[in-house]
CSV table of C-alpha atoms (C1' of nucleotides) in Angstrom, one decimal:
chain,number,residue,atom,x,y,z
A,100,MET,CA,-26.3,-6.9,-18.7
A,101,GLU,CA,-24.1,-6.6,-15.7
A,102,THR,CA,-25.4,-8.1,-12.5
A,103,THR,CA,-25.2,-6.2,-9.2
A,104,ARG,CA,-22.5,-8.5,-8.0
A,105,GLU,CA,-20.4,-7.9,-11.1
A,106,LYS,CA,-20.8,-4.2,-10.7
A,107,LEU,CA,-19.5,-4.5,-7.2
A,108,ILE,CA,-16.6,-6.7,-8.2
A,109,ARG,CA,-15.6,-4.3,-10.9
A,110,ALA,CA,-15.9,-1.1,-8.8
A,111,THR,CA,-14.1,-2.7,-5.9
A,112,PHE,CA,-11.2,-3.9,-8.0
A,113,ASP,CA,-10.8,-0.5,-9.5
A,114,GLU,CA,-11.0,1.3,-6.2
A,115,VAL,CA,-8.6,-1.1,-4.5
A,116,PHE,CA,-6.2,-0.8,-7.5
A,117,SER,CA,-6.4,3.0,-7.3
A,118,HIS,CA,-6.3,3.6,-3.5
A,119,GLY,CA,-5.2,0.3,-2.0
A,120,TYR,CA,-7.5,-1.9,0.1
A,121,GLN,CA,-7.3,0.2,3.3
A,122,GLY,CA,-7.6,3.4,1.3
A,123,ALA,CA,-10.6,2.2,-0.7
A,124,SER,CA,-13.8,3.7,0.7
A,125,LEU,CA,-16.8,1.5,0.9
A,126,SER,CA,-19.1,4.4,0.1
A,127,ASP,CA,-17.0,5.3,-2.9
A,128,ILE,CA,-17.2,1.8,-4.2
A,129,LEU,CA,-20.9,1.8,-3.7
A,130,ALA,CA,-21.3,5.1,-5.5
A,131,LYS,CA,-19.1,4.0,-8.4
A,132,ALA,CA,-21.0,0.7,-8.7
A,133,GLY,CA,-24.4,2.5,-8.3
A,134,VAL,CA,-25.4,0.0,-5.6
A,135,HIS,CA,-26.8,0.6,-2.2
A,136,LYS,CA,-25.0,-0.5,0.9
A,137,GLY,CA,-27.6,-3.0,2.1
A,138,SER,CA,-27.6,-4.6,-1.3
A,139,MET,CA,-23.9,-5.1,-1.1
A,140,TYR,CA,-24.1,-6.8,2.2
A,141,HIS,CA,-26.6,-9.2,0.6
A,142,PHE,CA,-23.8,-10.5,-1.6
A,143,PHE,CA,-20.8,-10.1,0.6
A,144,ALA,CA,-20.2,-10.5,4.3
A,145,ASN,CA,-18.1,-7.4,4.6
A,146,LYS,CA,-15.7,-5.2,2.8
A,147,LYS,CA,-12.8,-7.6,3.1
A,148,GLU,CA,-14.6,-10.6,1.6
A,149,MET,CA,-15.7,-8.4,-1.3
A,150,ALA,CA,-12.2,-7.2,-1.9
A,151,LEU,CA,-10.8,-10.7,-1.8
A,152,ALA,CA,-13.4,-11.9,-4.2
A,153,ALA,CA,-12.7,-8.9,-6.5
A,154,ILE,CA,-9.0,-9.5,-6.6
A,155,GLU,CA,-9.2,-13.2,-7.0
A,156,GLU,CA,-11.8,-13.2,-9.7
A,157,THR,CA,-10.5,-10.3,-11.7
A,158,ILE,CA,-6.9,-11.5,-11.8
A,159,LEU,CA,-7.9,-15.1,-12.4
A,160,LYS,CA,-10.0,-14.0,-15.4
A,161,LYS,CA,-7.2,-11.8,-16.7
A,162,ASN,CA,-4.5,-14.5,-16.5
A,163,LEU,CA,-6.7,-17.0,-18.2
A,164,GLN,CA,-6.6,-15.0,-21.4
A,165,LYS,CA,-3.1,-13.7,-21.0
A,166,TYR,CA,-1.2,-17.0,-21.0
A,167,SER,CA,-3.5,-19.1,-23.1
A,168,TYR,CA,-1.2,-18.7,-26.1
A,169,VAL,CA,1.4,-20.9,-24.5
A,170,GLU,CA,-0.7,-24.0,-25.1
A,171,THR,CA,-1.0,-23.5,-28.9
A,172,TYR,CA,2.4,-22.1,-29.8
A,173,THR,CA,4.9,-24.6,-31.1
A,174,SER,CA,7.6,-22.3,-32.4
A,175,GLY,CA,8.7,-18.7,-31.7
A,176,LEU,CA,7.4,-19.1,-28.2
A,177,LEU,CA,10.1,-17.0,-26.6
A,178,GLU,CA,9.7,-14.3,-29.2
A,179,ALA,CA,6.0,-14.2,-28.5
A,180,PHE,CA,6.8,-13.9,-24.8
A,181,TYR,CA,9.2,-11.0,-25.4
A,182,THR,CA,6.6,-9.3,-27.5
A,183,GLN,CA,4.1,-9.6,-24.7
A,184,LEU,CA,6.6,-8.3,-22.2
A,185,LYS,CA,7.5,-5.3,-24.4
A,186,ASP,CA,3.8,-4.4,-24.9
A,187,THR,CA,3.4,-1.3,-22.7
A,188,SER,CA,-0.2,-0.7,-23.8
A,189,VAL,CA,-1.5,-3.2,-21.3
A,190,ARG,CA,0.3,-1.6,-18.5
A,191,ASP,CA,-0.9,1.1,-16.1
A,192,PHE,CA,2.3,2.7,-14.9
A,193,LYS,CA,0.5,5.2,-12.8
A,194,ARG,CA,-1.2,2.6,-10.6
A,195,GLY,CA,1.4,-0.1,-11.1
A,196,CYS,CA,0.8,-3.8,-10.8
A,197,PRO,CA,-2.4,-4.8,-9.0
A,198,ILE,CA,-0.8,-7.9,-7.7
A,199,ALA,CA,2.3,-6.2,-6.4
A,200,ASN,CA,0.3,-3.4,-4.9
A,201,VAL,CA,-1.9,-5.7,-2.8
A,202,VAL,CA,1.1,-8.0,-1.8
A,203,GLN,CA,3.0,-5.0,-0.4
A,204,GLU,CA,0.0,-3.5,1.3
A,205,MET,CA,-1.6,-6.5,2.8
A,206,SER,CA,0.6,-9.6,3.0
A,207,ASN,CA,2.1,-8.7,6.3
A,208,ILE,CA,-1.2,-7.3,7.7
A,209,ASP,CA,-3.9,-9.9,7.1
A,210,GLU,CA,-3.6,-13.6,6.9
A,211,GLU,CA,-6.4,-14.1,4.4
A,212,PHE,CA,-4.9,-11.5,2.0
A,213,ASN,CA,-1.5,-13.1,2.6
A,214,THR,CA,-2.9,-16.5,1.5
A,215,LEU,CA,-4.6,-15.2,-1.5
A,216,MET,CA,-1.7,-13.2,-2.8
A,217,LYS,CA,0.7,-16.0,-2.2
A,218,SER,CA,-1.5,-18.1,-4.4
A,219,ILE,CA,-1.8,-15.5,-7.1
A,220,TYR,CA,1.8,-14.6,-7.2
A,221,GLY,CA,2.6,-18.3,-7.2
A,222,ALA,CA,0.4,-18.7,-10.2
A,223,PHE,CA,2.2,-15.9,-11.9
A,224,ARG,CA,5.5,-17.6,-11.4
A,225,ALA,CA,4.1,-20.9,-12.6
A,226,ASN,CA,2.8,-19.3,-15.8
A,227,ILE,CA,6.2,-17.9,-16.6
A,228,LYS,CA,7.9,-21.2,-15.7
A,229,ALA,CA,5.5,-23.0,-18.1
A,230,ILE,CA,6.7,-20.8,-20.9
A,231,PHE,CA,10.4,-21.6,-20.3
A,232,ASP,CA,9.6,-25.3,-19.8
A,233,LYS,CA,7.8,-25.4,-23.1
A,234,ALA,CA,10.6,-23.4,-24.8
A,235,ILE,CA,13.1,-26.0,-23.6
A,236,GLU,CA,10.8,-28.8,-24.7
A,237,VAL,CA,10.6,-27.4,-28.3
A,238,GLY,CA,14.3,-26.8,-28.4
A,239,GLU,CA,14.3,-23.0,-28.2
A,240,MET,CA,16.3,-23.0,-25.1
A,241,LYS,CA,19.0,-25.0,-23.3
A,242,PRO,CA,17.7,-26.9,-20.3
A,243,CYS,CA,18.1,-24.9,-17.1
A,244,ASP,CA,16.6,-24.3,-13.7
A,245,THR,CA,13.3,-22.9,-15.0
A,246,THR,CA,11.9,-22.4,-11.5
A,247,LYS,CA,14.7,-20.0,-10.7
A,248,LEU,CA,14.6,-18.3,-14.0
A,249,ALA,CA,10.9,-17.8,-13.7
A,250,LEU,CA,11.4,-16.4,-10.2
A,251,PHE,CA,14.0,-14.0,-11.5
A,252,THR,CA,11.9,-13.0,-14.5
A,253,THR,CA,8.8,-12.3,-12.4
A,254,SER,CA,10.8,-10.4,-9.8
A,255,THR,CA,12.4,-8.2,-12.5
A,256,ILE,CA,9.1,-7.5,-14.2
A,257,GLU,CA,7.6,-6.4,-10.9
A,258,GLY,CA,10.6,-4.3,-10.2
A,259,ALA,CA,10.4,-2.7,-13.6
A,260,ILE,CA,6.8,-1.7,-13.1
A,261,LEU,CA,7.7,-0.2,-9.8
A,262,ALA,CA,10.6,1.7,-11.2
A,263,ALA,CA,8.3,3.2,-13.9
A,264,LYS,CA,5.8,4.1,-11.2
A,265,ALA,CA,8.4,5.7,-9.0
A,266,SER,CA,9.9,7.8,-11.8
A,267,GLY,CA,6.8,8.4,-13.7
A,268,ASN,CA,8.7,7.3,-16.8
A,269,ALA,CA,7.4,4.3,-18.8
A,270,GLN,CA,10.7,4.1,-20.6
A,271,ASP,CA,12.3,2.8,-17.4
A,272,TYR,CA,10.1,-0.2,-17.7
A,273,SER,CA,11.1,-0.8,-21.3
A,274,ASP,CA,14.8,-0.4,-20.4
A,275,VAL,CA,14.6,-3.1,-17.7
A,276,ILE,CA,12.7,-5.4,-19.9
A,277,GLU,CA,15.2,-5.0,-22.6
A,278,GLU,CA,18.0,-6.0,-20.3
A,279,LEU,CA,15.9,-8.9,-18.9
A,280,ILE,CA,15.4,-10.2,-22.4
A,281,GLU,CA,19.2,-10.1,-23.0
A,282,HIS,CA,19.7,-12.1,-19.8
A,283,ILE,CA,17.2,-14.7,-20.9
A,284,GLU,CA,18.7,-14.8,-24.4
A,285,GLY,CA,22.0,-15.7,-22.7
A,286,LYS,CA,20.4,-19.0,-21.7
A,287,ARG,CA,19.8,-20.1,-25.3
B,38,MET,CA,18.1,11.3,25.2
B,39,GLU,CA,15.6,11.1,22.4
B,40,THR,CA,13.6,14.3,21.8
B,41,THR,CA,9.9,14.3,21.4
B,42,ARG,CA,10.3,15.0,17.7
B,43,GLU,CA,12.7,12.0,17.3
B,44,LYS,CA,10.2,9.7,19.1
B,45,LEU,CA,7.5,10.8,16.7
B,46,ILE,CA,9.7,10.3,13.6
B,47,ARG,CA,10.7,6.8,14.8
B,48,ALA,CA,7.2,5.7,15.7
B,49,THR,CA,5.7,7.2,12.5
B,50,PHE,CA,8.3,5.4,10.3
B,51,ASP,CA,7.7,2.1,12.0
B,52,GLU,CA,3.9,2.4,11.8
B,53,VAL,CA,3.9,3.5,8.2
B,54,PHE,CA,6.4,0.7,7.4
B,55,SER,CA,4.1,-1.8,9.1
B,56,HIS,CA,0.6,-0.7,8.0
B,57,GLY,CA,1.2,1.8,5.1
B,58,TYR,CA,0.6,5.5,5.4
B,59,GLN,CA,-3.2,5.2,5.0
B,60,GLY,CA,-3.3,2.3,7.4
B,61,ALA,CA,-1.2,4.0,10.0
B,62,SER,CA,-3.3,5.3,12.8
B,63,LEU,CA,-2.4,8.6,14.3
B,64,SER,CA,-3.4,7.5,17.8
B,65,ASP,CA,-1.3,4.3,17.5
B,66,ILE,CA,1.7,6.4,16.5
B,67,LEU,CA,1.2,8.7,19.4
B,68,ALA,CA,0.7,5.7,21.8
B,69,LYS,CA,3.9,4.1,20.5
B,70,ALA,CA,5.8,7.3,20.8
B,71,GLY,CA,4.4,8.1,24.2
B,72,VAL,CA,3.5,11.6,23.0
B,73,HIS,CA,0.2,13.5,23.3
B,74,LYS,CA,-1.7,14.6,20.3
B,75,GLY,CA,-1.4,18.3,20.9
B,76,SER,CA,2.3,18.0,21.4
B,77,MET,CA,2.6,16.3,18.0
B,78,TYR,CA,0.7,19.1,16.3
B,79,HIS,CA,3.3,21.5,17.8
B,80,PHE,CA,6.0,19.9,15.7
B,81,PHE,CA,4.1,18.9,12.6
B,82,ALA,CA,1.2,20.5,10.7
B,83,ASN,CA,-0.6,17.3,10.2
B,84,LYS,CA,-0.2,13.5,9.8
B,85,LYS,CA,1.0,13.8,6.2
B,86,GLU,CA,3.8,16.2,6.9
B,87,MET,CA,5.0,14.1,9.8
B,88,ALA,CA,5.0,11.0,7.6
B,89,LEU,CA,6.9,12.7,4.8
B,90,ALA,CA,9.4,13.9,7.3
B,91,ALA,CA,9.7,10.5,8.9
B,92,ILE,CA,10.3,8.8,5.5
B,93,GLU,CA,12.7,11.3,4.2
B,94,GLU,CA,14.8,11.6,7.4
B,95,THR,CA,14.9,7.9,8.2
B,96,ILE,CA,15.9,6.8,4.7
B,97,LEU,CA,18.3,9.6,4.2
B,98,LYS,CA,20.1,8.6,7.4
B,99,LYS,CA,20.1,4.9,6.5
B,100,ASN,CA,21.5,5.5,3.0
B,101,LEU,CA,24.3,7.7,4.3
B,102,GLN,CA,25.8,4.8,6.2
B,103,LYS,CA,24.8,2.2,3.7
B,104,TYR,CA,26.8,3.4,0.7
B,105,SER,CA,29.6,5.2,2.4
B,106,TYR,CA,32.0,2.4,1.7
B,107,VAL,CA,32.0,3.2,-2.0
B,108,GLU,CA,34.1,6.2,-1.4
B,109,THR,CA,36.9,4.4,0.4
B,110,TYR,CA,37.1,1.1,-1.5
B,111,THR,CA,39.6,1.0,-4.3
B,112,SER,CA,39.6,-2.7,-5.1
B,113,GLY,CA,37.1,-5.5,-4.6
B,114,LEU,CA,34.3,-3.1,-4.9
B,115,LEU,CA,32.0,-5.3,-6.8
B,116,GLU,CA,32.6,-8.2,-4.3
B,117,ALA,CA,31.8,-5.8,-1.5
B,118,PHE,CA,28.6,-4.9,-3.3
B,119,TYR,CA,27.7,-8.5,-3.8
B,120,THR,CA,28.3,-9.2,-0.1
B,121,GLN,CA,26.1,-6.4,0.8
B,122,LEU,CA,23.4,-7.6,-1.5
B,123,LYS,CA,23.5,-11.1,-0.2
B,124,ASP,CA,23.3,-10.0,3.4
B,125,THR,CA,19.7,-10.9,4.4
B,126,SER,CA,20.2,-9.9,8.0
B,127,VAL,CA,19.4,-6.3,7.1
B,128,ARG,CA,16.2,-7.2,5.3
B,129,ASP,CA,12.7,-7.4,6.7
B,130,PHE,CA,11.0,-9.7,4.3
B,131,LYS,CA,7.7,-9.6,6.3
B,132,ARG,CA,7.3,-5.9,5.8
B,133,GLY,CA,9.3,-5.6,2.5
B,134,CYS,CA,11.1,-2.5,1.4
B,135,PRO,CA,10.1,0.7,3.0
B,136,ILE,CA,10.7,2.6,-0.2
B,137,ALA,CA,8.8,0.3,-2.5
B,138,ASN,CA,5.9,0.1,-0.1
B,139,VAL,CA,5.4,3.8,0.0
B,140,VAL,CA,6.0,4.2,-3.7
B,141,GLN,CA,3.3,1.7,-4.5
B,142,GLU,CA,0.8,3.0,-2.0
B,143,MET,CA,1.2,6.7,-2.5
B,144,SER,CA,2.8,7.7,-5.7
B,145,ASN,CA,-0.4,7.7,-7.7
B,146,ILE,CA,-2.5,9.2,-4.9
B,147,ASP,CA,-0.6,12.2,-3.5
B,148,GLU,CA,1.6,14.6,-5.3
B,149,GLU,CA,3.9,15.4,-2.3
B,150,PHE,CA,4.5,11.7,-1.7
B,151,ASN,CA,5.1,11.2,-5.4
B,152,THR,CA,7.7,13.9,-5.4
B,153,LEU,CA,9.5,12.6,-2.3
B,154,MET,CA,9.5,9.0,-3.4
B,155,LYS,CA,10.7,10.0,-6.9
B,156,SER,CA,13.7,11.7,-5.2
B,157,ILE,CA,14.4,8.8,-2.8
B,158,TYR,CA,14.1,6.1,-5.5
B,159,GLY,CA,16.3,8.3,-7.8
B,160,ALA,CA,18.9,8.5,-5.1
B,161,PHE,CA,18.8,4.7,-4.7
B,162,ARG,CA,19.5,4.3,-8.4
B,163,ALA,CA,22.2,7.0,-8.3
B,164,ASN,CA,23.9,5.1,-5.4
B,165,ILE,CA,24.0,1.9,-7.3
B,166,LYS,CA,25.1,3.6,-10.5
B,167,ALA,CA,28.0,5.2,-8.5
B,168,ILE,CA,29.2,1.7,-7.6
B,169,PHE,CA,29.3,0.6,-11.2
B,170,ASP,CA,30.9,3.8,-12.3
B,171,LYS,CA,33.6,3.4,-9.8
B,172,ALA,CA,34.0,-0.3,-10.7
B,173,ILE,CA,34.6,0.7,-14.3
B,174,GLU,CA,37.0,3.5,-13.2
B,175,VAL,CA,39.2,1.1,-11.2
B,176,GLY,CA,39.1,-1.5,-14.0
B,177,GLU,CA,36.9,-4.1,-12.3
B,178,MET,CA,34.3,-3.9,-15.1
B,179,LYS,CA,34.1,-3.2,-18.8
B,180,PRO,CA,32.6,0.2,-19.6
B,181,CYS,CA,28.8,0.0,-20.2
B,182,ASP,CA,25.6,1.9,-19.8
B,183,THR,CA,25.7,2.1,-16.0
B,184,THR,CA,22.5,4.1,-15.8
B,185,LYS,CA,20.6,1.3,-17.4
B,186,LEU,CA,22.5,-1.4,-15.4
B,187,ALA,CA,21.7,0.5,-12.2
B,188,LEU,CA,18.1,0.7,-13.2
B,189,PHE,CA,18.0,-3.0,-13.9
B,190,THR,CA,19.8,-3.8,-10.6
B,191,THR,CA,17.5,-1.7,-8.4
B,192,SER,CA,14.4,-3.1,-10.2
B,193,THR,CA,15.5,-6.6,-9.7
B,194,ILE,CA,16.4,-6.0,-6.0
B,195,GLU,CA,13.0,-4.5,-5.4
B,196,GLY,CA,11.3,-7.4,-7.2
B,197,ALA,CA,13.3,-9.9,-5.2
B,198,ILE,CA,12.2,-8.4,-1.9
B,199,LEU,CA,8.6,-8.4,-3.1
B,200,ALA,CA,8.9,-12.1,-4.2
B,201,ALA,CA,10.1,-13.0,-0.8
B,202,LYS,CA,7.3,-11.0,0.9
B,203,ALA,CA,4.7,-12.7,-1.3
B,204,SER,CA,6.0,-16.2,-0.8
B,205,GLY,CA,7.0,-15.7,2.8
B,206,ASN,CA,10.3,-17.4,1.8
B,207,ALA,CA,13.6,-15.5,2.2
B,208,GLN,CA,15.3,-18.0,-0.1
B,209,ASP,CA,13.4,-16.5,-3.0
B,210,TYR,CA,15.3,-13.2,-2.4
B,211,SER,CA,18.7,-15.0,-2.3
B,212,ASP,CA,17.9,-16.9,-5.5
B,213,VAL,CA,17.1,-13.7,-7.4
B,214,ILE,CA,20.2,-12.0,-6.1
B,215,GLU,CA,22.3,-14.9,-7.1
B,216,GLU,CA,21.0,-14.7,-10.7
B,217,LEU,CA,21.4,-10.9,-10.7
B,218,ILE,CA,25.0,-11.2,-9.7
B,219,GLU,CA,25.6,-13.7,-12.5
B,220,HIS,CA,24.1,-11.2,-14.8
B,221,ILE,CA,26.4,-8.4,-13.6
B,222,GLU,CA,29.4,-10.7,-13.7
B,223,GLY,CA,28.6,-11.1,-17.4
B,224,LYS,CA,29.5,-7.5,-17.9
B,225,ARG,CA,33.1,-7.9,-16.6
C,64,DA,C1',11.1,37.9,40.8
C,65,DC,C1',9.2,38.4,36.5
C,66,DA,C1',8.3,37.6,31.8
C,67,DC,C1',8.6,35.2,27.9
C,68,DC,C1',8.3,31.2,25.0
C,69,DA,C1',8.7,26.4,23.9
C,70,DC,C1',6.3,22.7,25.0
C,71,DT,C1',2.7,19.7,26.9
C,72,DT,C1',-1.9,18.3,28.4
C,73,DG,C1',-6.4,16.2,27.4
C,74,DA,C1',-11.0,17.3,26.3
C,75,DC,C1',-13.5,18.3,22.4
C,76,DT,C1',-15.3,18.5,17.3
C,77,DA,C1',-17.0,17.1,12.8
C,78,DA,C1',-16.6,13.8,9.4
C,79,DT,C1',-16.0,9.4,7.9
C,80,DC,C1',-15.5,4.7,8.7
C,81,DG,C1',-17.6,-0.2,8.2
C,82,DG,C1',-21.6,-2.5,9.4
C,83,DT,C1',-26.8,-3.5,10.8
C,84,DC,C1',-31.5,-4.1,9.9
C,85,DA,C1',-36.5,-3.7,9.2
C,86,DA,C1',-39.3,-2.5,5.6
C,87,DT,C1',-40.1,-2.8,0.8
C,88,DT,C1',-40.0,-4.2,-4.1
C,89,DT,C1',-38.9,-7.4,-7.6
C,90,DT,C1',-38.5,-11.9,-9.5
C,91,DG,C1',-39.4,-16.7,-10.5
C,92,DG,C1',-42.0,-21.0,-9.7
C,93,DT,C1',-46.5,-23.3,-9.4
D,79,DA,C1',-53.1,-15.2,-9.1
D,80,DC,C1',-50.4,-16.3,-5.4
D,81,DC,C1',-46.5,-17.2,-2.6
D,82,DA,C1',-41.9,-17.4,-1.2
D,83,DA,C1',-37.3,-16.2,-1.9
D,84,DA,C1',-34.1,-12.9,-3.6
D,85,DA,C1',-32.8,-8.5,-4.0
D,86,DT,C1',-33.1,-3.6,-2.9
D,87,DT,C1',-33.8,0.5,-0.1
D,88,DG,C1',-32.1,4.0,3.1
D,89,DA,C1',-32.1,5.3,7.8
D,90,DC,C1',-29.5,4.4,11.6
D,91,DC,C1',-25.5,2.8,14.8
D,92,DG,C1',-21.1,2.9,17.4
D,93,DA,C1',-16.3,3.4,16.7
D,94,DT,C1',-12.6,5.6,14.9
D,95,DT,C1',-10.5,9.1,12.2
D,96,DA,C1',-7.6,13.5,11.7
D,97,DG,C1',-7.5,17.8,13.6
D,98,DT,C1',-8.5,21.9,17.2
D,99,DC,C1',-7.7,24.5,21.1
D,100,DA,C1',-7.7,26.8,25.7
D,101,DA,C1',-5.3,26.0,29.7
D,102,DG,C1',-1.4,24.8,31.9
D,103,DT,C1',3.8,23.6,32.9
D,104,DG,C1',8.6,24.3,33.0
D,105,DG,C1',12.8,26.2,31.9
D,106,DT,C1',15.7,30.3,30.3
D,107,DG,C1',17.2,35.0,30.1
D,108,DT,C1',17.0,39.5,32.3
DNA sequence: ACACCACTTGACTAATCGGTCAATTTTGGT
DNA sequence: ACCAAAATTGACCGATTAGTCAAGTGGTGT
């Protein structure tokens, strides 16, 4: 059974993902979670702390399962990565990328959000870098500046999601990813 | 002299760029513009219409001067484009990209914003495509799918700005742009 | 001089915002 | 069974939000 705190985390993440942090209404979150206001303030100091917790915990949990395959794979690592990239079923092009959304909304507004998003986005880059490092290690790729390549890759992915959100056309995402993969393939 | 309407447009764009549309306070905008509330409602039906006007007019004006060089250039077009891309002095990495910010905040929330941003982002892509088309025309580049290349380029640029905003490090932008230019150079 | 109209002023409203808190119920340990 | 702590309830608060409007100002054309 889902605890009250879990209900709040889930509802908060969803509302923030949909309407942004500033646009997320506390009463809407509470209604969605089916939790009363006073009860919420028992678990969290305020709206901001609840949102920070929701973002951190949700994304942390998601990333844990998302990049776990890197450890076990010994061959075909890049192909597995490409397959993952091309999989549009995990994407929500209407709402975009939860990380990018919060970065753009809050990084320049609030120091705590800035710190959190810096850490999350940094972890994203580190995860991608780990894939390239491993690919080089197992001989799937020529040695190169994987930090830079990971930065380029994450940037292009985020840009691709944004493009699809702007146009309302998921194909735009796929087109960018296709070209990105070509670029990475050039490093083999 | 700046008209009242111009003052409002300028203040609104700046506030929306800084705090997002939802986070932009009408009273703050009015204070910054030095205009009274009733006066504002003489020119605009409501906050939303003012914001839409501010975004459209400001970005339209900016883009007009930004890509005017494409018409006149006959050689070294790609180099000129690269120089423009590398120029970080026109960027505001704290606040990010005004287009991307609004797309991410509003595209999935409001239909009018969605329509406007679709048009603005589309124009951005068209501008970049025009550069590649011209480059091919004057023989600086091999023929290729310029629609796709423009989509890739704009996506990567937006992603690069986001990366720099997330990390607080302008160098991240430059690194991505460097790799992007390498990629385009591969098409020569 | 008068009238007209664009524009400005600033007080006002209703609704919503995030947040507080005392009273109450539920739960777990002994 | 009893107690204390944890959790829940819901009314209430001040501040802020976007938006309204009647009254007034100032310039322009006749």
